[in-house]
Short mmCIF file of C-alpha atoms in Angstrom, two decimals:
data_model
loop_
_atom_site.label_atom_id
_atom_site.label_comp_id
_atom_site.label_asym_id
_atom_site.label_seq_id
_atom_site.Cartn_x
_atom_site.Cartn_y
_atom_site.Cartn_z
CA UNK W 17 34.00 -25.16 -50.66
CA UNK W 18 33.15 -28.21 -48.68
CA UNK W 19 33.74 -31.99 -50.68
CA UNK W 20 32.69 -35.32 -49.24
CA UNK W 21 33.39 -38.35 -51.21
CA UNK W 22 31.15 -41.28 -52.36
CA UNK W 23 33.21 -44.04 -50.51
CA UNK W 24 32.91 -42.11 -47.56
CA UNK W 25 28.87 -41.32 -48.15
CA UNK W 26 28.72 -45.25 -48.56
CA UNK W 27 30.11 -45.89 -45.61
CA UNK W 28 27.85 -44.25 -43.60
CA UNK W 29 24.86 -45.90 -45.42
CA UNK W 30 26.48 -49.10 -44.97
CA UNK W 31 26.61 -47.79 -41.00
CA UNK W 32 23.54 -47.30 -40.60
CA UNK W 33 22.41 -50.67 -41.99
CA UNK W 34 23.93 -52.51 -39.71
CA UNK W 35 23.28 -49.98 -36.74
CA UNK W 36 20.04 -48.96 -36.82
CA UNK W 37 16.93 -50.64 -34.64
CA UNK W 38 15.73 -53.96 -36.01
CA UNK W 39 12.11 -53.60 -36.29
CA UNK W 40 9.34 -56.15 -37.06
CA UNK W 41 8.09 -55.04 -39.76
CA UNK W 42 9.70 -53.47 -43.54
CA UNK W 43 8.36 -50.21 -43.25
CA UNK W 44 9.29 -49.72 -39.75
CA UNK W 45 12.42 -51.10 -40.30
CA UNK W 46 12.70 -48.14 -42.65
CA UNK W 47 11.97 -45.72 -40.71
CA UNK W 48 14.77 -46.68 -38.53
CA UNK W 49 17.63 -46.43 -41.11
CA UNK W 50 16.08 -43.22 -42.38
CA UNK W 51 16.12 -41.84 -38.68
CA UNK W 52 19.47 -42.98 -37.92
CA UNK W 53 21.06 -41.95 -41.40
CA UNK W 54 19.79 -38.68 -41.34
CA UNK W 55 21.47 -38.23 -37.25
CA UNK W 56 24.77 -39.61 -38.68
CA UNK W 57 24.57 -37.59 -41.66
CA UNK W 58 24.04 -34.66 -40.13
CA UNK W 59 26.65 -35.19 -37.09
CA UNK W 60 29.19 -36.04 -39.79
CA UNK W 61 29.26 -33.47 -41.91
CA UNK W 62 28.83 -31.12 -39.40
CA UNK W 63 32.06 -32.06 -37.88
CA UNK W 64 33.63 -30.65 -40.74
CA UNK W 65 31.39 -27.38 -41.14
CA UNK W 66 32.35 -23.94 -39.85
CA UNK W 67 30.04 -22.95 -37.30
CA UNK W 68 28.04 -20.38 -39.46
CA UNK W 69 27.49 -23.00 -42.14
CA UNK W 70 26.03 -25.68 -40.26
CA UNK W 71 22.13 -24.11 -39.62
CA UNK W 72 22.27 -23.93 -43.41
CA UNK W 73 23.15 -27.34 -43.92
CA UNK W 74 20.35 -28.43 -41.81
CA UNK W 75 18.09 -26.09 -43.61
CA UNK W 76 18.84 -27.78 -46.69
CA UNK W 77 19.19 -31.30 -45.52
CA UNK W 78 15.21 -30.81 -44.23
CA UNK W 79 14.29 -29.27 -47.03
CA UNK W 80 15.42 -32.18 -49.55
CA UNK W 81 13.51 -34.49 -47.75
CA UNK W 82 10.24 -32.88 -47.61
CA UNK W 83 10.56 -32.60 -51.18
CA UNK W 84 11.59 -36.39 -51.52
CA UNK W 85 8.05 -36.98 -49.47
CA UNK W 86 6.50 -34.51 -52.16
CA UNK W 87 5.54 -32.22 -49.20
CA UNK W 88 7.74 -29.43 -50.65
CA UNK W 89 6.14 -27.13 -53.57
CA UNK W 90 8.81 -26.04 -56.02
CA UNK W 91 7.06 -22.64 -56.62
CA UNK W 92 7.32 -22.11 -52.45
CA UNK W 93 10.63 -23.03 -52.50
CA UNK W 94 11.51 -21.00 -55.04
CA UNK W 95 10.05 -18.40 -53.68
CA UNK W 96 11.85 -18.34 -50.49
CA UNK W 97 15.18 -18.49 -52.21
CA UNK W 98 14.89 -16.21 -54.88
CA UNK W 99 11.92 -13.95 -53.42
CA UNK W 100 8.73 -12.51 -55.63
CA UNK W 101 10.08 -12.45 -59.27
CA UNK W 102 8.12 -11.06 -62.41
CA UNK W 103 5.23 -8.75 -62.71
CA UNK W 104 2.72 -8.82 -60.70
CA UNK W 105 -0.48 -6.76 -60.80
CA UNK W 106 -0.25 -3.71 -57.75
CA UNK W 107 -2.52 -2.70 -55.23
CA UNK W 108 -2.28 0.45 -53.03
CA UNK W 109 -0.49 -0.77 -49.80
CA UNK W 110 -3.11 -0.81 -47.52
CA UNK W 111 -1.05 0.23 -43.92
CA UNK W 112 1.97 2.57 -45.42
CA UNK W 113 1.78 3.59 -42.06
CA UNK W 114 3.47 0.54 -40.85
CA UNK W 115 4.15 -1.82 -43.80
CA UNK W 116 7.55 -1.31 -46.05
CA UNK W 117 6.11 -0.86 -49.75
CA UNK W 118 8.53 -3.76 -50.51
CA UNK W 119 6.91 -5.81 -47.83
CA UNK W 120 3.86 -5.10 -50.00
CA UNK W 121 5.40 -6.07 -52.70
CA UNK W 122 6.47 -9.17 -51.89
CA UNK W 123 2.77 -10.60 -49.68
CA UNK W 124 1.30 -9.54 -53.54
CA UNK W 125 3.72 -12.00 -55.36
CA UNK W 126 3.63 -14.46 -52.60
CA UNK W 127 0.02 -14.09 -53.04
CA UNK W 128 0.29 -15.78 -56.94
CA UNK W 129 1.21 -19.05 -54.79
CA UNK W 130 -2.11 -21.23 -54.20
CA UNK W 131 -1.41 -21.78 -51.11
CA UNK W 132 -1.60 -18.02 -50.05
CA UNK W 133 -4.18 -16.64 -52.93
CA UNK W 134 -6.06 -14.64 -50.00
CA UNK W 135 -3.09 -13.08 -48.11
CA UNK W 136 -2.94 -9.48 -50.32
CA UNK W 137 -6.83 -9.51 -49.09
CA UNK W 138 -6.56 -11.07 -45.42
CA UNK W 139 -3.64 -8.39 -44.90
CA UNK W 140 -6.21 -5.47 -46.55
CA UNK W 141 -9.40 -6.30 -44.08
CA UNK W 142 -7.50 -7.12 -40.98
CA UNK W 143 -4.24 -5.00 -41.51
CA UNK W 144 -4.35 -4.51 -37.71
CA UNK W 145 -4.14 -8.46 -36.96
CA UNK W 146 -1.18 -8.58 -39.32
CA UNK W 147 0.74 -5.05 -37.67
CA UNK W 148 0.69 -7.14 -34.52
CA UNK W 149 2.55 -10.46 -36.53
CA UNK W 150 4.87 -7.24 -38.15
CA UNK W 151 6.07 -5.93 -34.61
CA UNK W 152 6.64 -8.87 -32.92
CA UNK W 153 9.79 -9.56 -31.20
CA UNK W 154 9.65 -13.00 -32.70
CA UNK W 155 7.32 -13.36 -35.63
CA UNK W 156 7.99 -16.80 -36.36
CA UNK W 157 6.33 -17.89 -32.87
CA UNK W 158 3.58 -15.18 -33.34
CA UNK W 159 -0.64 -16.26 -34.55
CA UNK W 160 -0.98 -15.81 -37.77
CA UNK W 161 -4.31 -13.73 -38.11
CA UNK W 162 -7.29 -15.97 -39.67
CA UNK W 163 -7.12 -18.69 -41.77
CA UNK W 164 -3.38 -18.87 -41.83
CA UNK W 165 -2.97 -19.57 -38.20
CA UNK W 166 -2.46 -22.99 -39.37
CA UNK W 167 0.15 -22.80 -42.06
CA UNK W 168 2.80 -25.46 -42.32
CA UNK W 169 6.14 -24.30 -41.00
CA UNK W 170 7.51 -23.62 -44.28
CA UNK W 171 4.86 -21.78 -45.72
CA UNK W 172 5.14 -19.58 -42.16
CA UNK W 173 8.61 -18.96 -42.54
CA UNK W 174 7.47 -17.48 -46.62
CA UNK W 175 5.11 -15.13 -44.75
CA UNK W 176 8.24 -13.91 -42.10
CA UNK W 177 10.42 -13.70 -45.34
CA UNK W 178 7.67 -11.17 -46.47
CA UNK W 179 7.00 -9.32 -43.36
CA UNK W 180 10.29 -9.42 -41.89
CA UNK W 181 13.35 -10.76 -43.80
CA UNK W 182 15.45 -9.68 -40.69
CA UNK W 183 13.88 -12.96 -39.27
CA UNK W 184 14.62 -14.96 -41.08
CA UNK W 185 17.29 -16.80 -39.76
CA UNK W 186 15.33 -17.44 -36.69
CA UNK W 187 12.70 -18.82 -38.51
CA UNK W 188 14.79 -21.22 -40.41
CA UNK W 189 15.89 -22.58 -36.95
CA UNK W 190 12.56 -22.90 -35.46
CA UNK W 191 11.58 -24.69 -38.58
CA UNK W 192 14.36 -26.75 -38.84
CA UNK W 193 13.85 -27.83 -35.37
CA UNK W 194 9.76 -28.35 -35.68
CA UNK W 195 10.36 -30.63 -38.53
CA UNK W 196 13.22 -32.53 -37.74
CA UNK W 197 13.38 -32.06 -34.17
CA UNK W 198 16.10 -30.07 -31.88
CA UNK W 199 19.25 -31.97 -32.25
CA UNK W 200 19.36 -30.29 -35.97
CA UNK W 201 19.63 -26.93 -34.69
CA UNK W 202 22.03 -27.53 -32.00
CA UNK W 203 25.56 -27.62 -33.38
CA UNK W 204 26.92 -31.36 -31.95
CA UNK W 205 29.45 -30.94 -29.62
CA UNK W 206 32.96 -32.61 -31.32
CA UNK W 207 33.28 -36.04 -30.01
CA UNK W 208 37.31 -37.19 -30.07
CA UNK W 209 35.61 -41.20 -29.61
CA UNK W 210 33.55 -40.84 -32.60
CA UNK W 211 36.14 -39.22 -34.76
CA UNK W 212 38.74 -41.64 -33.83
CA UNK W 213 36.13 -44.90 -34.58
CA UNK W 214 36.00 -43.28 -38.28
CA UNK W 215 39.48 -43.39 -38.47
CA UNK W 216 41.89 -45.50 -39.97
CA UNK W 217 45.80 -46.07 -40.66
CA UNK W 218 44.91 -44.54 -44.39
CA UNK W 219 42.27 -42.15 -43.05
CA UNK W 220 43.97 -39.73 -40.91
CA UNK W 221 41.54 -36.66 -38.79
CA UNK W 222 42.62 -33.24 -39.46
CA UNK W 223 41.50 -30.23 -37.32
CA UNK W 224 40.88 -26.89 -38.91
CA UNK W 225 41.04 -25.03 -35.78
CA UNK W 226 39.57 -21.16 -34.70
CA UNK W 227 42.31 -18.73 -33.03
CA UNK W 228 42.74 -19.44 -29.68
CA UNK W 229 41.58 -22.83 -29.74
CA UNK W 230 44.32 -25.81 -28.78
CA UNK W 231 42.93 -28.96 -28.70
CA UNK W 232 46.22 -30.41 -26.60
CA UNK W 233 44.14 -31.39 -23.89
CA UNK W 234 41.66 -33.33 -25.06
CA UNK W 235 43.91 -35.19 -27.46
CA UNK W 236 46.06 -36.37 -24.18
CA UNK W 237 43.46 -36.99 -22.03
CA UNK W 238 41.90 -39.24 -25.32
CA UNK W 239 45.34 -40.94 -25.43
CA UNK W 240 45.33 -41.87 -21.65
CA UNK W 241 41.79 -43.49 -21.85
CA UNK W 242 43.01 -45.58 -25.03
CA UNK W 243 46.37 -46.33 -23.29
CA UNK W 244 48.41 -44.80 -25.90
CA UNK W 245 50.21 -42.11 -23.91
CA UNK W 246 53.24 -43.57 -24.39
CA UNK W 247 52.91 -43.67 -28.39
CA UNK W 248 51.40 -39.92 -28.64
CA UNK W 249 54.27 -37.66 -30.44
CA UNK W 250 53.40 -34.07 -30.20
CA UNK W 251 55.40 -32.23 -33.31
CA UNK W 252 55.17 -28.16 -33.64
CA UNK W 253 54.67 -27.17 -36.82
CA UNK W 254 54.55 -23.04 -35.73
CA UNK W 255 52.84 -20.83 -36.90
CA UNK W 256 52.19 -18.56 -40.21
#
């Protein structure tokens, strides 16, 4: 389990304060710390995430501030995380030919959601439209049929959870990246200058490393651009 601690959260508020663009106005001003919070935020913890960890961190980093702007419905989110739960009343699947009965299943509870009341029915009239959506290659990126061409990312990424929950992942990237832009999907690359500028005689960095990796390198080509070669002390620990 991953821990971060409030002096350390400070910190980076405190960071960004003093770092982010001046603007000329409060609410632009704002904006700025937001923007450059949420980049330093996201760049530190991910230093410290394993690599299969970090899409979900920026999953749930966007999602917490949609729904701090209120443009997050609880019953969506819900939804997504813990699927169609309760009864619902059931309707003949209308394309068993193509569409998993638990695919069915889960458009009719999703349907219970205002925001996709007509989807059981849009599905039934135009199941066609919708087989095209089901055996895409990437069905986050295909047209929605109808009126839900123009769903919000989110509420897409609900319908791909339905359709095809081996997609999901996908999905969650490409929304991820649509609302808070491409840097969040792409795992930073590990910066030694940035690391060691966080650092401090009480605050030592400590690698977790993958098999295979050695970091050796680096850390002596860092030391030769700091001009502390002659103060580096390698000391073997070995192994197991």
């Amino acid at each position: 389990m991953y821990q971060y601690s409030l002096p350390w959260f400070t910190k980076l508020v405190l960071a960004s304060l003093a770092q982010a663009a001046k603007a000329d106005t409060v609410s632009q001003r704002l904006a700025a710390i937001h923007s450059h919070f949420t980049a330093s935020l996201y760049k530190n913890v991910c230093r410290s995430l394993f690599e299969k960890d970090k899409l979900l961190f920026a999953f749930l980093l966007t999602a917490r501030i949609l729904a701090a702007q209120n443009q997050l419905e609880p019953a969506e989110w819900m939804f997504l995380v813990m699927g169609g739960v309760g009864s619902v009343k059931t309707k003949p699947n209308p394309a068993s030919a193509w569409l998993p009965d638990n695919a069915w299943r889960q458009l009719l509870q999703l349907s219970t959601l205002s925001a996709f009341s007509s989807l059981a029915e849009a599905v039934t009239k135009n199941a066609q439209a919708w087989r095209a959506v089901y055996d895409a290659a990437e069905p986050h990126k295909a047209q929605l049929p109808g009126v839900y061409d123009g769903l919000h990312a989110f509420r897409k990424l609900l319908v791909v959870r339905c359709l095809r929950p081996d997609k999901v992942v996908p999905a969650v990237a490409a929304f991820v990246g649509s609302t808070l832009g491409l840097q969040y999907v792409e795992s930073p690359a590990v910066d030694l200058s940035a690391c060691y500028a966080d650092s401090s005689a009480t605050t030592p960095l400590i690698f977790v490393l993958s098999p295979g990796s050695d970091p050796t390198a680096a850390i002596l080509q860092f030391a030769a651009e700091k001009g502390m070669s002659s103060r580096l002390s390698a000391i073997s620990l070995g192994q197991g």
